[in-house]
Short mmCIF file of C-alpha atoms and ligand atoms in Angstrom, two decimals:
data_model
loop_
_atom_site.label_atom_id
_atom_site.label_comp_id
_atom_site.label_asym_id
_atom_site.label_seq_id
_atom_site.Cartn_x
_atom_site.Cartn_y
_atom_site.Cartn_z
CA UNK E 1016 -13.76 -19.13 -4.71
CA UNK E 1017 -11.59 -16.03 -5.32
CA UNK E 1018 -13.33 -12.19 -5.49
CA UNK E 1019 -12.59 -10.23 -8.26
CA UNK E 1020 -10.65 -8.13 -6.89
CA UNK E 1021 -7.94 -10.95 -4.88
CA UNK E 1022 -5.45 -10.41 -7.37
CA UNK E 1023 -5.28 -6.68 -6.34
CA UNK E 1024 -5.97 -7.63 -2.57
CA UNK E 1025 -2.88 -9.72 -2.73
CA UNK E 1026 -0.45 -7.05 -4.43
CA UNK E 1027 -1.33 -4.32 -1.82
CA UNK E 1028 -0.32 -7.04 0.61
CA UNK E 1029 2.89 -7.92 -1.20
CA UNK E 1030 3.56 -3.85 -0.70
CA UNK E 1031 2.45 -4.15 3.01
CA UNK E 1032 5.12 -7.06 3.84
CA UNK E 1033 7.86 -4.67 2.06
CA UNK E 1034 7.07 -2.01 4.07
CA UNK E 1035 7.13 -3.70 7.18
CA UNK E 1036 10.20 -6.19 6.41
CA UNK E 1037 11.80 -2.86 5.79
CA UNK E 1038 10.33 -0.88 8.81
CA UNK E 1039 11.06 -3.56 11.52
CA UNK E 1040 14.81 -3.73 10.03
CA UNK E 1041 15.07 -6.97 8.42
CA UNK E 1042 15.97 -5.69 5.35
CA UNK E 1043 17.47 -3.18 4.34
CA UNK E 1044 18.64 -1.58 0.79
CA UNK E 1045 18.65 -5.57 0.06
CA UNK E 1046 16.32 -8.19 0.49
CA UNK E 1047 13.24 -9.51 -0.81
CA UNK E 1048 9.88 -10.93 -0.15
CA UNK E 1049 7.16 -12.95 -2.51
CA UNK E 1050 4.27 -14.36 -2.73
CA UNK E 1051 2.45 -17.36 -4.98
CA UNK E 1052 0.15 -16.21 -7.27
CA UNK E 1053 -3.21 -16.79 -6.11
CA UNK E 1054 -4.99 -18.40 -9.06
CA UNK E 1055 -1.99 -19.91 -10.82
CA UNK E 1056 0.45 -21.79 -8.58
CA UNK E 1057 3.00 -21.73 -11.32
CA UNK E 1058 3.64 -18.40 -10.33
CA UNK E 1059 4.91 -15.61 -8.15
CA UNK E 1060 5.37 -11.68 -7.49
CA UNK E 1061 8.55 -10.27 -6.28
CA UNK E 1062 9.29 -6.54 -6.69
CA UNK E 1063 11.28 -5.46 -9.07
CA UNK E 1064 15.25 -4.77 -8.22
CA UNK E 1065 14.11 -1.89 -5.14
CA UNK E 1066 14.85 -1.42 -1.79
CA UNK E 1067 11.84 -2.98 -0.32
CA UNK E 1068 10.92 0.21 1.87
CA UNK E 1069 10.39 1.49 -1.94
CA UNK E 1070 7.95 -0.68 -3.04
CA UNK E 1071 4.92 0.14 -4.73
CA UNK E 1072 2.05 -1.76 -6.68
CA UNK E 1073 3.54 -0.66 -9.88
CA UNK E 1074 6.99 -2.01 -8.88
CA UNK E 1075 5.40 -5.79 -8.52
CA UNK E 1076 6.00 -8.25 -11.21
CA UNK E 1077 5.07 -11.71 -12.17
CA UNK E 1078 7.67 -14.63 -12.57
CA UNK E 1079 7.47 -18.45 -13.28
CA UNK E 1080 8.99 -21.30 -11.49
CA UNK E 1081 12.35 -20.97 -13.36
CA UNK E 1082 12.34 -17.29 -12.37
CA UNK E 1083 11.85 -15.83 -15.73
CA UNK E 1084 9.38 -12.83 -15.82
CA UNK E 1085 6.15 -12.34 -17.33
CA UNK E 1086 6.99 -11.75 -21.10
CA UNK E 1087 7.18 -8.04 -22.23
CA UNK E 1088 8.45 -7.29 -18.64
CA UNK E 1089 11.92 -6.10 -19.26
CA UNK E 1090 12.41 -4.21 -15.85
CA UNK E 1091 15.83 -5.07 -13.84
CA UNK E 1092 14.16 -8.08 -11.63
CA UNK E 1093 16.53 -8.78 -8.45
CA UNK E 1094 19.35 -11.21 -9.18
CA UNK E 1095 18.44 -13.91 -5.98
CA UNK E 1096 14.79 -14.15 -7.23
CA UNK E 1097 16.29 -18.54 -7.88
CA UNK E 1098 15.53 -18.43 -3.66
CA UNK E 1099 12.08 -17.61 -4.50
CA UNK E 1100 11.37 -19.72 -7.42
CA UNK E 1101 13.32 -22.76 -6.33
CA UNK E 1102 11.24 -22.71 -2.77
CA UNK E 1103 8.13 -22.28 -4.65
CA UNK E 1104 8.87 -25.31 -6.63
CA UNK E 1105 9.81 -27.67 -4.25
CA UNK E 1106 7.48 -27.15 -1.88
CA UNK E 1107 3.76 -26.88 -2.46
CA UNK E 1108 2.64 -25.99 0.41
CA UNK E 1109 4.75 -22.67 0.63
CA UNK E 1110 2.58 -19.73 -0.52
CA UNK E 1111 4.98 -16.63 0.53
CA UNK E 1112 9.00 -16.59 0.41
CA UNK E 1113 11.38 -13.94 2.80
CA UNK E 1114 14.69 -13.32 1.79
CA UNK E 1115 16.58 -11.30 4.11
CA UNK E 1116 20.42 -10.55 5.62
CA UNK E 1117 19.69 -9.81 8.94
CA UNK E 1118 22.72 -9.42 10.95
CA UNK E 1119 21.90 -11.24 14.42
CA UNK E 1120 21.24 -14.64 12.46
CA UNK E 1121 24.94 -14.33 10.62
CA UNK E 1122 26.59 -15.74 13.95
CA UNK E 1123 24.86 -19.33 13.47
CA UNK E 1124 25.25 -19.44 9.69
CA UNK E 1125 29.38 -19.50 10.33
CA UNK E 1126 29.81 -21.32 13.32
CA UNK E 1127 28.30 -24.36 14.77
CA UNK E 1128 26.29 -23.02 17.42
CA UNK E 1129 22.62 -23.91 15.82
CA UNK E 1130 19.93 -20.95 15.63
CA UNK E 1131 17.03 -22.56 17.61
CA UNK E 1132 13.92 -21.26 18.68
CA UNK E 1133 14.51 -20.23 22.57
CA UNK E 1134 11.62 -17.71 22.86
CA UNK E 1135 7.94 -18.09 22.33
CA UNK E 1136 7.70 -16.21 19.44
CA UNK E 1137 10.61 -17.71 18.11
CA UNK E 1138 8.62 -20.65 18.03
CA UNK E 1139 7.59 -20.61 14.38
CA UNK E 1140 11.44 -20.96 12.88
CA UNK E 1141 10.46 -24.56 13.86
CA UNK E 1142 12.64 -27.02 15.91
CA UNK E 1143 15.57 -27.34 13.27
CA UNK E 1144 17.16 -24.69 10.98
CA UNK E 1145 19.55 -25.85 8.53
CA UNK E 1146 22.11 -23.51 7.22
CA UNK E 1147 23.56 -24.07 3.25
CA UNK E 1148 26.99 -23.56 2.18
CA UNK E 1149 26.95 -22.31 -1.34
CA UNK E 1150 30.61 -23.17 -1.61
CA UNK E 1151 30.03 -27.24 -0.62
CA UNK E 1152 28.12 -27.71 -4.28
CA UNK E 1153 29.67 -24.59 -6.32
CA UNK E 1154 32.86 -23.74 -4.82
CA UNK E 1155 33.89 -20.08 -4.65
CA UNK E 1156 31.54 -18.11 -6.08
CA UNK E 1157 29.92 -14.06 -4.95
CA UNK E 1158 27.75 -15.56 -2.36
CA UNK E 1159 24.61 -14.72 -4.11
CA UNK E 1160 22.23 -17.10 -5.75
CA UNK E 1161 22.01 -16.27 -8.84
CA UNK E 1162 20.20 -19.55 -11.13
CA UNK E 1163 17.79 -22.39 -10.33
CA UNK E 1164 20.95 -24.92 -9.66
CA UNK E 1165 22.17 -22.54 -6.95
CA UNK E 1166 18.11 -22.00 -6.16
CA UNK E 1167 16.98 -25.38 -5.98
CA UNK E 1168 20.37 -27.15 -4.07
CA UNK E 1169 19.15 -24.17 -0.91
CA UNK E 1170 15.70 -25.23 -1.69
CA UNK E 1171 17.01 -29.05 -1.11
CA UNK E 1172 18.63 -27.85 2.32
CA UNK E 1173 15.58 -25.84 3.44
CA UNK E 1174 13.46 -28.94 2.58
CA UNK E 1175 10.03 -29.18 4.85
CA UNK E 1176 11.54 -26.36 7.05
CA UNK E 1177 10.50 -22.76 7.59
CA UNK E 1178 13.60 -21.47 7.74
CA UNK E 1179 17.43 -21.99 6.27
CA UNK E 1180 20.40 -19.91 6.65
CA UNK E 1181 22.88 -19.05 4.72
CA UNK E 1182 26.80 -19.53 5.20
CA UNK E 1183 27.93 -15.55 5.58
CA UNK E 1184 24.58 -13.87 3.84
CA UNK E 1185 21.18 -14.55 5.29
CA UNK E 1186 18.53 -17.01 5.88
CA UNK E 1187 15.38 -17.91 3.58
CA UNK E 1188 12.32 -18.52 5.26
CA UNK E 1189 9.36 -20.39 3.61
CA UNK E 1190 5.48 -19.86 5.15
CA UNK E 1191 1.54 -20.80 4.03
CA UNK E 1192 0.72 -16.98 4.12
CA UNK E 1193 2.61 -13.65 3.69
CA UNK E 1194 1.48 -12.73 7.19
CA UNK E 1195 2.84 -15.75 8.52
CA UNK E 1196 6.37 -15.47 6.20
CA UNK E 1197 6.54 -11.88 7.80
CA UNK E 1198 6.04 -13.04 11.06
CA UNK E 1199 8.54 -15.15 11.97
CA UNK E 1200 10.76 -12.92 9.29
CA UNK E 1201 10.65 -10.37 12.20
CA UNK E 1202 10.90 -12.66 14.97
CA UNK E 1203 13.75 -15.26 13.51
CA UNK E 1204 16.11 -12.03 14.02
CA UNK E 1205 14.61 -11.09 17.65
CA UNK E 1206 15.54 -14.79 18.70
CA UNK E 1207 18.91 -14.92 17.60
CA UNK E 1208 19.63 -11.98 19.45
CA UNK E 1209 18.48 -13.33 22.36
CA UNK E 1210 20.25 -16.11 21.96
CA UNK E 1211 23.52 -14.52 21.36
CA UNK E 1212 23.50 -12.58 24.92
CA UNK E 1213 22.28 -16.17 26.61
CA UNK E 1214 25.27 -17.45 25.24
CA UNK E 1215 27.24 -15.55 26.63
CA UNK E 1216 25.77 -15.67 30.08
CA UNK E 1217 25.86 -19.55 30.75
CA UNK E 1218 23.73 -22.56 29.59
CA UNK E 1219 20.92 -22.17 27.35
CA UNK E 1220 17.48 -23.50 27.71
CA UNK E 1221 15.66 -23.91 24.30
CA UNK E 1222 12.25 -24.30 23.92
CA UNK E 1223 11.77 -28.01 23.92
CA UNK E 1224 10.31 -30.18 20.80
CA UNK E 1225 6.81 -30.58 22.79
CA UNK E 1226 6.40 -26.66 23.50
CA UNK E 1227 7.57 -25.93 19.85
CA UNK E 1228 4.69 -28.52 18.69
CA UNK E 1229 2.46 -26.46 21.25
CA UNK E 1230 3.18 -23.39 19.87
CA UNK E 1231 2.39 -23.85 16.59
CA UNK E 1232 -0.44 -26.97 16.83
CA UNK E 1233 -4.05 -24.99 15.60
CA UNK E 1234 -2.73 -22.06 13.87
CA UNK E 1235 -4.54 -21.47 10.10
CA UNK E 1236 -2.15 -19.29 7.42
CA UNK E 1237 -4.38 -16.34 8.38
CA UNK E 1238 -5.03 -16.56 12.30
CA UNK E 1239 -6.52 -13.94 14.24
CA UNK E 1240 -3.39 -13.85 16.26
CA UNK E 1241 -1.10 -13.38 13.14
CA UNK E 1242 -3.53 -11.13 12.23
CA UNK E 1243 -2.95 -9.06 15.09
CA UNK E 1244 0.60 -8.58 14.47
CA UNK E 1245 0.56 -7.93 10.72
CA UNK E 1246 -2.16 -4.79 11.41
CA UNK E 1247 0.19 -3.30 13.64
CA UNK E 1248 3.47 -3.52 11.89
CA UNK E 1249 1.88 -2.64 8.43
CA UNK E 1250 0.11 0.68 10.76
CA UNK E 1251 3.76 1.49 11.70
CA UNK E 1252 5.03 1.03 8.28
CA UNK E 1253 2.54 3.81 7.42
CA UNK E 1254 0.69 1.04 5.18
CA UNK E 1255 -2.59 1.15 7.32
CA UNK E 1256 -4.85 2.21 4.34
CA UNK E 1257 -3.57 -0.61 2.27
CA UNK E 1258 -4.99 -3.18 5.13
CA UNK E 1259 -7.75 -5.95 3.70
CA UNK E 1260 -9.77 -7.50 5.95
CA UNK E 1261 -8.60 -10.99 5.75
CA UNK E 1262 -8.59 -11.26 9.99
MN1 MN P 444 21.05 -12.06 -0.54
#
């Protein structure tokens, strides 16, 4: 059963994985991050249109599956909130959404060289990442995904993945927990980069199917280990005081 007071519990984290998404540079003036409404799975929060480093509690609002917010909410909501919605729609299981652009993951999005998980903590990206061509389905358009047909044909590429890129934007990446979402958010980046210097150097050795299993067999939405890592990226964010005690 919920406490009172999880509604407000899960806001202040919603402001925590801003910070940090913004902190660790995975966003930057754009990008976004949401999470499922704890009581009513028909729903989710996503910050109004802010630079996430920005956020505040007050800046949080409330949208349905279709991406339409809470009525009497007329604040400028961000125009790719359809990533958000369409995830949360097709895939029950996903309780927190990351949207982000981060430059190291571009490369694999445009060529065919696959983004793959070749460090440990790259593990959680999972063993295949699909990347979506906006153009294939809606031919030239600005790139961004701006309705629930654009939404829910990325949501149909991403299917039971974590993570998805996107042709010459960004990846989405789709988690059981906001600690978890932010997690490999941070680390998706970390292992393309490494990536992109093996290249160049010879051969690369991914981590194989088995260790990738390994790595992720045991692990609840809010392990200990997670844990760990969310406390001391939302302390360097400066969020510290905003911490729950959900580890
Ligand atoms: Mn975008």
């Amino acid at each position: 059963m919920m406490q009172a007071g999880e509604i407000e519990s899960a806001l202040d984290d919603l402001v925590i994985a801003n910070r940090i998404l913004a902190n660790e540079n995975v966003v930057d003036a754009y990008g976004h991050v949401s999470l499922r409404h704890p009581r009513d799975p028909r729903r989710f929060f996503l910050a109004r249109s802010l630079s996430p480093d920005r956020v505040e509690r007050g800046d949080l609002m409330e949208f349905d599956l279709e991406g339409n917010p809470a009525a009497g909410d007329s604040r400028q909501p961000y125009l790719e909130r359809f990533i958000h919605a369409a995830a949360y729609e097709a895939r029950p299981d996903v309780q927190a959404v990351v949207h982000a652009h981060a430059e190291d993951v571009l490369p694999f999005g445009i060529t065919a060289a696959p983004l793959r998980p070749v460090i440990h903590s790259g593990s959680f990206m999972g063993e295949h990442v699909p990347v979506w061509d906006i153009r294939d389905r809606f031919g030239d358009t600005n790139l961004l995904v701006t309705n629930m047909p654009q939404g829910r044909d990325l949501a149909r590429t991403l299917g039971g993945n974590n993570v998805a890129l996107m042709r010459g934007h960004g990846f989405v990446a789709a988690a059981r927990s906001l600690i978890e979402v932010v997690r490999m958010s941070v680390y998706v980046p970390r292992n393309a980069r490494v990536l992109l210097a093996a290249l160049r150097l010879g051969e690369v050795k991914p981590l194989s199917p088995g260790e990738i299993a390994a790595r992720n067999a045991g692990y609840k939405p809010y392990s200990p280990e997670t844990w760990r890592a969310w406390e001391y990226w939302a302390t360097r964010a400066g969020c510290a005081h905003l911490l729950s005690k959900k580890g």
